[in-house]
Amino acid sequence: MFETRYYTRFDKEYPDKLRFIRDPPAGIYVRGDLPDPDKKTVAIIGARACSQYGRNMAEYFARQLAMNGVQIVSGMARGIDGVAQKAALSEGGRSFGVLGAGADVVYPKENRDIYEMIQGHGGLITELPDGTAPLPMHFASRNRIISALCDVLLVIEARVRSGTAITVSYALDQGRDIFAVPARLTDPLSAGCIKMISEGAGIAASPNDILKSLGLMQEEKVKGSDGSKINLKNLTRDERAVFACLDLYPVSIDEIVRMSRLSIDDAMASVMSLCIKGIAKECSSCNYIRSR
Amino acid sequence: MYSYVATLSLYGLDCKEIRAEADMSDGLPVFEVVGFLSGEVKEASKRVKTALKNSGIVLPPKRITVNLSPAYIKKCGTSYDLAIAVALMKAMGLIPKDKDRGMAVIGELSLSGEVKKVTGVLPMVIEAKNLGYSRCMIPMDNLKEASCVEDMELIPVSYLQDVIDHYHGAYVPCIDHENTGCICENDTVGVDLRDVNGQESCKRALEIAAAGMHNILLIGPPGSGKTMLAKRLPTILCEPDREEMLEITKIYSIAGLLTADTGLITERPFVSPHHTATPISLSGGGINPKPGECSLAHRGVLFLDELPEFSRQTLEILRQPMEDRIISISRQQGRCIFPADFLLCAAMNPCKCGYYPDRTKCNCNSEDVRRYVGKISGPLLDRIDLCGRAMRIDYKDLKQKGSNVDSKTVRMRVEKAVAIQRERFRGTRIRFNSEIGPGDIDRYCHLGTKQEKLMKSAYECFELTARGYHRIIKVARTIADLDGSEEIKEEHISEAIGFRTIDGRYGNV
């Protein structure tokens, strides 16, 4: 079993992202690992009483992000938080739970499986000593740790007045990017998301939107001409650079040259080999799209 | 009294030796010219008579017969006037008879006795040299073009009086040796590839086209700079050698497009007929055949802007010259052959409205696009090796200055590739990669196993035709030459595939 470790603000293990916010915790209790500062981190949060749609979205986004090596931070609560973390872990990704109780307290009880799994594939973080009970007053302040640890905050289903809204306002203070998953306008469970979007949050129409904002490559794997999956890592550097320029609407070779900064002959050669591999398609001479 | 003077006739590009014979005998005063004459030669008698009179020479009231021999050749044009006048003066005993051994006389007369310039002097002088003549008397205004011929004594004359003075050894022509060497009405002088911002892929395609003399099609929205790019194509073609310059000048001489200041044409021509051009204007023709736009573009660029707007008949004319590099014109008088070895550069919009595949502006559906492109005949498209895509350019590109590659740099790369080709094709009739026939492909464009594999997948992936396959390999050969690589590598093939011309694939988003 894992031991609880304690780091003060002045220890070098203490995450920098946390150290430099307005009101950093004096110290943190950790079980398992801390998030890898060299990897991108996304916090997925949302309503505890979520709909099936929210559940599906949380699972989809978490899986896709985890597949691309993104660490998922959340509050390990019921609903969206738990679903997202579970999905990330089952995809083989890493996840971190920020708790509103002591690190040895499993709360809520139904998330015991996550609690067990997370300690080998991520970690538990809290500012409260072991044995502290999950009292309501603790949750609002632990939210500032969630928002501090992430690069992008993704909101899936939130009411206008909710714990999620508190996390979002912390994230705004701390300068984190906020994305919200859109849903039906009349759905009170998503009214918070819609409001955030209208106030300038990014629309998370697909996991790619988040990945792009994180500056990560698009999917590592794409479908080839014969239906087999092609790992983008197996492409040459030029081919990857060209692939990053392609989109679902035609992009001309000149635009590819400008975006990829390759020479025209290299760009042309790369885009052709992508066409032959079936990853790209020529829609009219010298115009290319990604093949679906 | 009988006398004669040598001159030359021109039919198409062929010159024939003609004798202008004159005889004066007693009888009723008549002046007649015979020898299978066309209208303008028949009128020569009146011009010559008046010109002589205004130069102070009155024809005696005798029976004067002039014959242009041999009589079975139809005589056209106005270049016989001067020869007739000289023959008459000799027959009258005004000038010595034996002073013009080895001399051919060419020129038209005006009523005042002035010698006017005629067309086709250069091919005539060249032929005179081949026939063993050592001197030519030509109009002063034709001196520059005739000077292109080496080892030929030229006697340029401005007036009939100069001719008389020459025969008496008292004529010293004043000659201005400056040679401008450009083609008249040429708006491609002083242009440079540097003027074009952006359009990197088009520039690259043009470079490949220039290096291997591949025909090229530029597609792009209106105002994107297709014409601008095409006009700069001659500036990156390899410099013509002297023989090519002579060929070009000869054609322009026959077409009457050389001004008095123009000598040897040293630039490759750029010919851009309007899309309302008739088939004959492109091929050349007439009773005395004149070269058409195809031949005027010989050793240069024939630019067809708005290709689908050309009538189908006009475009079909291009098939023979594109295949055989000559154009033969058959008329009742005979057949004449003009050289027509040009690089075809065509430009067109991608669709009727001009913006496909930019969906923010273009509403054409695939069928519209296909119909628009379908106006161009397949066989013509089949003979085009490369396709460049001009793009609407951004404001940033428009304003950018100084970073563009200039024509000189590109031309140096092209010359290098041309030199490699010259070495490769030494001893054969081929000069450029675009001329490699299907039978010679394996010999000159050997592909390794990897490259074969790439071609195989490309063949299936892009549904190529056999001809398209050969075109790609030829273009890949040129790209490899530009790269200085003996072996055709995979990236060369890939690039050639990217620049291949439109075919069935057009219009599928």
Coordinates of C-alpha atoms in Angstrom, one line a residue, chain A residues 26 38 40 72 88 90 108 113 122 124 145-147 155 177 189 199 225 233 235 243-244 250 258 264 282:
Chain A
A26 CA 1.1 25.5 2.8
D38 CA 6.6 17.9 -18.7
K40 CA 0.1 18.2 -20.6
I72 CA -6.4 13.9 -16.4
A88 CA -8.5 7.7 -18.5
S90 CA -8.8 2.2 -18.2
P108 CA -17.5 8.7 -2.2
D113 CA -12.1 1.1 -7.5
G122 CA -1.2 8.6 -11.0
L124 CA -4.0 11.4 -4.9
I145 CA -5.9 23.0 -6.6
I146 CA -7.6 21.2 -9.5
S147 CA -7.6 24.3 -11.6
V155 CA -16.3 21.4 -18.3
D177 CA -7.7 27.9 -20.7
L189 CA -27.5 20.7 -16.5
E199 CA -18.6 34.4 -22.0
S225 CA -6.1 3.2 -47.4
K233 CA 5.1 8.0 -35.4
L235 CA 5.8 8.7 -40.8
F243 CA -0.1 16.0 -42.2
A244 CA -0.5 18.6 -39.5
P250 CA -9.1 21.4 -49.3
R258 CA 3.8 28.2 -45.9
I264 CA 8.1 23.0 -52.3
E282 CA -6.2 14.9 -53.6

